[in-house]
Amino acid sequence: MGDRVIRFAIMTAATIGLGAALLPSAAPAQSLSDRFKSLFGGGSSDTPKPAAPAGPQQLNDSDAELTCPPVQVRAGASTYSVAAPGKEAVGNDVKFLASITKMARQCNLNNGEITAKIGIQGRVIVGPSGAPPTIQVPLRVAVVNSGVGEKTIMTKAYTTTVQMDESGSVPFSLVAEDVVYPAPTPAENDNYVFYIGFDPQALKPEPRPRAAPRKKAPKAAGAVE
């Protein structure tokens, strides 16, 4: 148990430190899949590489006065840890910890709408309490106008499945390809940002829509009450 705790502490510090260093970034990185290659560029290795600072990214329409918003990790949502039942996710009671290490985006403008692809890479580390063989990682992507009176333009939850192995540290990746929102005005564009982060609420089933009340059939003429 002591060796596992020490290894967990070292891997956690290294992974979170890397993630913190890359939070402002949205530049090309290495990939885990073909879709990730096309979004991030690079080869098939998962070796972390320093990323360049995020800057304005021109849309596919060269005549547009808009740029693709930067990607940021929402404050307080950069890690996701789960504890043994009835315990808090601290110390020896941690089953696993997930963190975000890399991110990227692409935007296309078409008929007044922007369709964005948001790429997220991260890592799941087994905790001292031991992780299950399969883990559901909950994530959320939001388009936010961060100007005065911050406004959420769209938001969507996602999950990705991670198969753990004996290494105790497994990467994960997700590409959200259905982020669609109305194109902002050039004046608003600089205030737009893609927020990403872990969201445990994504693991809960969506509430069922309430059934509409049934209409009573009209009474027949001469019917007795």
Short mmCIF file of C-alpha atoms in Angstrom, two decimals:
data_model
loop_
_atom_site.label_atom_id
_atom_site.label_comp_id
_atom_site.label_asym_id
_atom_site.label_seq_id
_atom_site.Cartn_x
_atom_site.Cartn_y
_atom_site.Cartn_z
CA MET A 1 0.00 0.00 0.00
CA GLY A 2 2.85 2.40 0.85
CA ASP A 3 4.47 2.01 -2.58
CA ARG A 4 1.12 2.54 -4.29
CA VAL A 5 0.50 5.77 -2.35
CA ILE A 6 3.96 7.11 -3.21
CA ARG A 7 3.58 6.19 -6.91
CA PHE A 8 0.12 7.79 -7.02
CA ALA A 9 1.45 11.00 -5.47
CA ILE A 10 4.31 11.21 -7.97
CA MET A 11 2.13 10.49 -11.04
CA THR A 12 -0.56 12.88 -9.84
CA ALA A 13 1.90 15.72 -9.30
CA ALA A 14 3.48 15.17 -12.73
CA THR A 15 0.16 14.92 -14.57
CA ILE A 16 -1.51 17.89 -12.87
CA GLY A 17 1.65 19.94 -13.27
CA LEU A 18 1.67 19.22 -16.99
CA GLY A 19 -2.01 20.03 -17.27
CA ALA A 20 -1.60 23.32 -15.43
CA ALA A 21 1.26 24.29 -17.71
CA LEU A 22 -0.91 23.65 -20.77
CA LEU A 23 -4.19 25.20 -19.60
CA PRO A 24 -3.89 28.33 -21.79
CA SER A 25 -2.90 26.21 -24.78
CA ALA A 26 -4.78 25.18 -27.86
CA ALA A 27 -1.96 24.41 -30.27
CA PRO A 28 -1.12 21.15 -32.10
CA ALA A 29 -0.30 18.18 -29.91
CA GLN A 30 0.14 14.42 -30.22
CA SER A 31 -2.86 12.17 -30.80
CA LEU A 32 -4.39 8.84 -29.81
CA SER A 33 -6.61 8.34 -32.85
CA ASP A 34 -6.97 9.42 -36.47
CA ARG A 35 -9.58 12.00 -35.50
CA PHE A 36 -7.23 13.38 -32.90
CA LYS A 37 -4.39 13.45 -35.44
CA SER A 38 -6.47 15.57 -37.80
CA LEU A 39 -7.39 17.97 -35.01
CA PHE A 40 -4.07 18.24 -33.23
CA GLY A 41 -1.63 17.25 -35.93
CA GLY A 42 1.43 15.14 -35.09
CA GLY A 43 2.01 11.41 -34.88
CA SER A 44 0.71 8.54 -32.80
CA SER A 45 2.82 8.99 -29.66
CA ASP A 46 1.15 10.10 -26.44
CA THR A 47 4.37 11.63 -25.10
CA PRO A 48 3.47 15.07 -23.70
CA LYS A 49 5.01 18.01 -25.54
CA PRO A 50 5.00 21.68 -24.55
CA ALA A 51 2.33 23.59 -26.44
CA ALA A 52 2.59 27.10 -27.77
CA PRO A 53 0.40 29.86 -26.28
CA ALA A 54 -3.08 30.01 -27.74
CA GLY A 55 -3.76 32.80 -30.16
CA PRO A 56 -6.51 33.85 -32.57
CA GLN A 57 -7.25 31.11 -35.10
CA GLN A 58 -8.72 32.19 -38.41
CA LEU A 59 -11.93 30.53 -39.52
CA ASN A 60 -12.17 28.64 -42.79
CA ASP A 61 -13.82 31.68 -44.40
CA SER A 62 -10.93 34.05 -45.12
CA ASP A 63 -13.35 36.95 -45.57
CA ALA A 64 -14.82 36.53 -42.10
CA GLU A 65 -13.88 39.01 -39.40
CA LEU A 66 -14.21 36.24 -36.81
CA THR A 67 -11.65 33.95 -35.20
CA CYS A 68 -11.99 30.57 -33.52
CA PRO A 69 -12.29 31.16 -29.75
CA PRO A 70 -9.55 29.88 -27.43
CA VAL A 71 -10.05 26.77 -25.28
CA GLN A 72 -9.80 27.08 -21.50
CA VAL A 73 -10.36 24.67 -18.65
CA ARG A 74 -13.15 25.94 -16.42
CA ALA A 75 -11.89 26.86 -12.94
CA GLY A 76 -12.43 23.99 -10.53
CA ALA A 77 -13.06 21.46 -13.31
CA SER A 78 -9.51 20.45 -14.28
CA THR A 79 -9.51 17.19 -12.28
CA TYR A 80 -12.01 14.44 -11.48
CA SER A 81 -11.43 12.10 -8.55
CA VAL A 82 -13.59 9.31 -7.16
CA ALA A 83 -13.34 7.72 -3.72
CA ALA A 84 -14.36 4.43 -2.20
CA PRO A 85 -18.08 4.31 -1.28
CA GLY A 86 -18.87 6.52 1.67
CA LYS A 87 -15.44 8.17 1.62
CA GLU A 88 -14.06 11.50 0.48
CA ALA A 89 -11.68 11.56 -2.50
CA VAL A 90 -8.56 12.32 -0.47
CA GLY A 91 -5.50 10.34 0.57
CA ASN A 92 -5.74 6.56 0.66
CA ASP A 93 -9.47 6.59 -0.16
CA VAL A 94 -8.96 7.79 -3.75
CA LYS A 95 -9.87 5.14 -6.32
CA PHE A 96 -8.70 7.12 -9.35
CA LEU A 97 -7.96 10.64 -10.50
CA ALA A 98 -8.41 12.02 -14.02
CA SER A 99 -6.89 15.23 -15.33
CA ILE A 100 -6.82 17.18 -18.60
CA THR A 101 -3.43 17.60 -20.24
CA LYS A 102 -4.04 18.82 -23.81
CA MET A 103 -6.71 20.54 -25.85
CA ALA A 104 -7.28 21.97 -29.31
CA ARG A 105 -10.03 23.35 -31.54
CA GLN A 106 -11.08 23.91 -35.13
CA CYS A 107 -13.90 26.15 -36.36
CA ASN A 108 -15.86 26.41 -39.60
CA LEU A 109 -18.27 29.17 -40.53
CA ASN A 110 -21.23 28.29 -42.74
CA ASN A 111 -24.57 30.04 -43.26
CA GLY A 112 -24.25 32.17 -40.15
CA GLU A 113 -23.35 29.25 -37.86
CA ILE A 114 -20.04 28.14 -36.44
CA THR A 115 -19.37 24.41 -36.16
CA ALA A 116 -16.45 23.64 -33.88
CA LYS A 117 -14.46 20.53 -33.07
CA ILE A 118 -13.03 20.53 -29.56
CA GLY A 119 -10.29 18.00 -28.76
CA ILE A 120 -9.51 16.99 -25.20
CA GLN A 121 -6.74 14.68 -24.01
CA GLY A 122 -6.08 13.62 -20.46
CA ARG A 123 -4.96 10.81 -18.20
CA VAL A 124 -6.52 8.58 -15.54
CA ILE A 125 -4.31 7.50 -12.64
CA VAL A 126 -5.18 4.62 -10.31
CA GLY A 127 -5.43 5.71 -6.68
CA PRO A 128 -4.35 3.92 -3.50
CA SER A 129 -7.84 2.43 -3.09
CA GLY A 130 -7.70 0.77 -6.51
CA ALA A 131 -9.67 1.68 -9.64
CA PRO A 132 -12.26 -0.47 -11.43
CA PRO A 133 -11.21 -2.03 -14.76
CA THR A 134 -13.47 0.33 -16.73
CA ILE A 135 -14.01 4.01 -15.97
CA GLN A 136 -16.51 6.47 -17.41
CA VAL A 137 -14.92 9.92 -17.69
CA PRO A 138 -17.52 12.75 -17.70
CA LEU A 139 -16.70 15.94 -19.59
CA ARG A 140 -18.51 19.12 -20.57
CA VAL A 141 -17.92 21.60 -23.38
CA ALA A 142 -19.49 25.05 -23.30
CA VAL A 143 -19.44 28.07 -25.58
CA VAL A 144 -19.47 31.18 -23.40
CA ASN A 145 -19.65 34.90 -24.06
CA SER A 146 -17.39 36.04 -21.24
CA GLY A 147 -18.19 39.71 -21.56
CA VAL A 148 -20.12 41.76 -19.01
CA GLY A 149 -22.79 39.45 -17.58
CA GLU A 150 -21.23 36.16 -18.75
CA LYS A 151 -23.63 34.20 -20.94
CA THR A 152 -23.57 30.53 -21.90
CA ILE A 153 -24.33 30.20 -25.61
CA MET A 154 -24.43 26.39 -25.70
CA THR A 155 -23.29 23.55 -23.48
CA LYS A 156 -23.17 19.78 -23.86
CA ALA A 157 -22.03 16.85 -21.72
CA TYR A 158 -19.96 13.94 -23.02
CA THR A 159 -18.53 10.72 -21.63
CA THR A 160 -15.63 8.59 -22.76
CA THR A 161 -14.74 5.09 -21.55
CA VAL A 162 -11.26 4.27 -20.29
CA GLN A 163 -10.02 0.69 -19.97
CA MET A 164 -7.48 0.60 -17.16
CA ASP A 165 -4.38 -1.60 -17.28
CA GLU A 166 -1.56 -2.69 -15.00
CA SER A 167 0.43 0.49 -15.63
CA GLY A 168 -1.88 2.44 -13.35
CA SER A 169 -1.84 5.45 -15.70
CA VAL A 170 -3.96 5.39 -18.87
CA PRO A 171 -4.56 8.22 -21.38
CA PHE A 172 -7.98 9.16 -22.72
CA SER A 173 -9.19 11.34 -25.55
CA LEU A 174 -12.42 12.91 -26.74
CA VAL A 175 -13.30 14.96 -29.80
CA ALA A 176 -16.57 16.86 -29.53
CA GLU A 177 -17.58 17.33 -33.16
CA ASP A 178 -21.10 18.71 -32.70
CA VAL A 179 -20.45 22.08 -31.08
CA VAL A 180 -22.67 24.41 -33.13
CA TYR A 181 -23.69 27.97 -32.29
CA PRO A 182 -24.78 31.19 -34.06
CA ALA A 183 -21.84 33.23 -35.31
CA PRO A 184 -21.27 36.22 -33.02
CA THR A 185 -20.81 39.76 -34.26
CA PRO A 186 -17.21 40.89 -34.77
CA ALA A 187 -17.59 43.10 -31.67
CA GLU A 188 -18.59 40.10 -29.52
CA ASN A 189 -16.11 37.67 -31.03
CA ASP A 190 -13.18 38.55 -28.75
CA ASN A 191 -15.30 37.70 -25.68
CA TYR A 192 -16.11 34.16 -26.82
CA VAL A 193 -14.34 31.20 -25.23
CA PHE A 194 -14.68 27.41 -25.27
CA TYR A 195 -14.76 26.17 -21.69
CA ILE A 196 -14.04 22.50 -21.03
CA GLY A 197 -13.83 20.49 -17.84
CA PHE A 198 -14.96 17.44 -15.92
CA ASP A 199 -18.64 17.33 -14.98
CA PRO A 200 -19.89 14.38 -12.87
CA GLN A 201 -23.46 15.41 -13.75
CA ALA A 202 -22.78 14.03 -17.24
CA LEU A 203 -22.95 10.52 -15.77
CA LYS A 204 -26.53 10.98 -14.62
CA PRO A 205 -29.29 9.98 -17.06
CA GLU A 206 -31.15 12.81 -18.72
CA PRO A 207 -34.54 13.47 -17.10
CA ARG A 208 -37.42 12.02 -19.04
CA PRO A 209 -39.66 14.61 -20.68
CA ARG A 210 -42.98 14.96 -18.96
CA ALA A 211 -45.86 13.54 -20.95
CA ALA A 212 -48.37 16.05 -22.25
CA PRO A 213 -51.77 15.87 -20.51
CA ARG A 214 -54.28 13.78 -22.41
CA LYS A 215 -57.16 15.70 -23.88
CA LYS A 216 -60.62 14.55 -23.00
CA ALA A 217 -62.71 13.34 -25.92
CA PRO A 218 -65.69 15.57 -26.73
CA LYS A 219 -68.97 14.33 -25.32
CA ALA A 220 -71.46 12.87 -27.73
CA ALA A 221 -74.73 14.69 -28.19
CA GLY A 222 -77.31 13.53 -25.69
CA ALA A 223 -74.77 11.77 -23.50
CA VAL A 224 -75.75 11.35 -19.88
CA GLU A 225 -73.35 12.75 -17.23
#
